[in-house]
């Protein structure tokens, strides 16, 4: 089935919320007993996250992939610095189970690669949950490399 990739719009919020919930359910299926840090988002947090794409000064840009006029995948991204290089960061990618295997994930990643090049970035970077081997395999098929020199640290403010 064919698909279209476009910038998310505020009227996509309900569909994005359903995709976020499906993503959360998928992660819980990988690890049904997550640590408190892994229990990352309830409905209110998901709605707040979606709203970040539609603020006056958005923190993240979101792409959606549509099939038959319905969003079936999203990719959030933002620009930043990776070490000393301008980089595009993928904040999150999810393809609904019903749309997997159709090339949508690859097409979304190719679109952010194009956007990164257009903006003068030298890297596209993202994090992958170690317990998600399907995602790791997908990204390796794209040609991505694991960068093990660093690890993520978080300083919680709230």
Coordinates of C-alpha atoms in Angstrom, one line a residue:
X1 CA 0.0 0.0 0.0
X2 CA 1.3 3.5 -0.8
X3 CA 2.1 6.1 1.8
X4 CA 2.8 9.8 2.0
X5 CA 5.2 11.6 4.4
X6 CA 4.4 15.1 5.5
X7 CA 4.8 17.5 8.4
X8 CA 2.5 16.9 11.3
X9 CA -0.4 19.3 11.8
X10 CA -2.3 20.2 15.0
X11 CA -5.3 18.2 13.7
X12 CA -3.1 15.1 13.7
X13 CA -2.9 15.2 17.6
X14 CA -5.6 12.6 18.2
X15 CA -4.0 10.2 15.7
X16 CA -0.5 10.9 17.2
X17 CA -1.9 10.1 20.6
X18 CA -3.1 6.7 19.4
X19 CA 0.3 6.0 17.9
X20 CA 2.0 7.1 21.1
X21 CA -0.2 4.7 23.0
X22 CA 0.5 1.9 20.6
X23 CA 4.2 2.6 21.0
X24 CA 3.9 2.5 24.8
X25 CA 2.0 -0.8 24.5
X26 CA 4.7 -2.2 22.2
X27 CA 7.5 -1.3 24.6
X28 CA 5.5 -2.9 27.5
X29 CA 5.2 -6.1 25.4
X30 CA 9.0 -6.2 25.2
X31 CA 9.4 -5.7 28.9
X32 CA 6.1 -6.2 30.8
X33 CA 7.8 -5.2 34.1
X34 CA 9.5 -1.9 33.3
X35 CA 11.4 0.0 35.9
X36 CA 9.9 3.4 36.9
X37 CA 12.3 5.1 34.4
X38 CA 10.9 2.9 31.6
X39 CA 7.2 3.7 32.4
X40 CA 7.7 6.9 30.4
X41 CA 4.3 8.3 29.5
X42 CA 0.7 8.2 30.5
X43 CA -1.9 10.0 28.4
X44 CA -1.3 13.4 29.9
X45 CA 2.4 13.2 29.3
X46 CA 1.8 12.0 25.7
X47 CA -0.5 14.9 25.0
X48 CA 2.1 17.3 26.4
X49 CA 4.7 15.8 24.2
X50 CA 2.6 16.0 21.1
X51 CA 1.9 19.7 21.9
X52 CA 5.7 20.4 21.8
X53 CA 5.4 20.1 18.0
X54 CA 2.8 22.8 17.7
X55 CA 3.9 25.5 20.1
X56 CA 4.8 29.0 18.8
X57 CA 8.5 28.0 19.1
X58 CA 8.4 24.2 18.7
X59 CA 10.9 22.1 20.5
X60 CA 10.5 19.3 18.0
X61 CA 9.3 18.9 14.5
X62 CA 7.2 15.8 13.7
X63 CA 6.8 14.0 10.4
X64 CA 3.9 11.6 9.9
X65 CA 3.4 8.9 7.4
X66 CA -0.1 8.4 6.1
X67 CA -1.7 5.4 4.4
X68 CA -5.2 5.8 3.1
X69 CA -5.3 9.3 4.6
X70 CA -4.6 8.0 8.1
X71 CA -1.3 8.6 10.1
X72 CA 0.3 5.2 10.7
X73 CA 3.8 6.4 11.8
X74 CA 5.6 9.4 13.2
X75 CA 9.2 10.6 13.5
X76 CA 10.1 13.5 15.9
X77 CA 13.3 15.4 15.3
X78 CA 15.2 18.5 16.3
X79 CA 18.6 20.1 15.4
X80 CA 21.4 20.3 17.8
X81 CA 25.1 19.6 18.4
X82 CA 26.8 16.1 18.4
X83 CA 30.2 16.6 20.1
X84 CA 31.4 19.5 17.9
X85 CA 29.3 18.9 14.9
X86 CA 25.9 20.2 13.8
X87 CA 23.5 17.2 13.9
X88 CA 19.9 16.2 13.5
X89 CA 18.5 14.2 16.4
X90 CA 15.7 11.8 16.0
X91 CA 13.6 12.1 19.2
X92 CA 11.4 9.2 18.4
X93 CA 10.3 6.9 15.5
X94 CA 7.3 4.6 15.6
X95 CA 5.6 2.7 12.8
X96 CA 2.2 1.0 13.7
X97 CA 2.3 -2.7 13.5
X98 CA -0.2 -2.7 10.7
X99 CA 2.2 -0.7 8.5
X100 CA 5.5 -2.4 9.3
X101 CA 7.4 -3.9 6.5
X102 CA 6.0 -1.4 4.0
X103 CA 9.1 0.8 3.8
X104 CA 7.7 3.6 5.9
X105 CA 10.3 3.5 8.6
X106 CA 13.1 3.6 6.1
X107 CA 11.4 6.4 4.2
X108 CA 11.0 8.5 7.4
X109 CA 14.7 8.0 8.2
X110 CA 15.7 8.9 4.6
X111 CA 13.6 12.1 4.9
X112 CA 15.4 13.2 8.1
X113 CA 18.7 12.3 6.4
X114 CA 17.7 14.7 3.6
X115 CA 16.6 17.3 6.1
X116 CA 19.9 17.0 8.0
X117 CA 21.9 17.4 4.8
X118 CA 19.8 20.3 3.7
X119 CA 20.6 22.0 7.1
X120 CA 24.3 21.4 6.9
X121 CA 24.4 18.6 9.6
X122 CA 27.2 16.0 9.5
X123 CA 25.3 13.4 11.6
X124 CA 21.9 12.0 12.3
X125 CA 21.8 10.6 15.9
X126 CA 19.3 8.9 18.1
X127 CA 19.0 6.6 21.0
X128 CA 17.7 3.0 21.0
X129 CA 16.4 1.1 24.0
X130 CA 18.8 -1.8 24.5
X131 CA 15.8 -4.1 25.1
X132 CA 14.4 -3.4 21.6
X133 CA 16.4 -5.7 19.3
X134 CA 13.9 -5.2 16.4
X135 CA 14.7 -1.4 16.3
X136 CA 18.4 -2.1 16.6
X137 CA 18.3 -4.5 13.7
X138 CA 16.2 -2.0 11.6
X139 CA 18.7 0.8 12.2
X140 CA 21.7 -1.4 11.4
X141 CA 20.0 -2.4 8.1
X142 CA 20.0 1.4 7.3
X143 CA 23.7 1.4 7.8
X144 CA 23.7 3.1 11.3
X145 CA 26.5 2.3 13.7
X146 CA 26.4 1.9 17.5
X147 CA 28.3 4.6 19.3
X148 CA 29.4 3.0 22.6
X149 CA 31.9 5.7 23.8
X150 CA 29.2 7.5 25.7
X151 CA 26.1 6.7 27.7
X152 CA 23.0 8.7 28.5
X153 CA 22.8 10.7 31.7
X154 CA 19.7 12.4 32.9
X155 CA 19.4 15.2 35.5
X156 CA 15.7 15.3 36.4
X157 CA 14.2 18.7 37.1
X158 CA 10.7 17.8 38.0

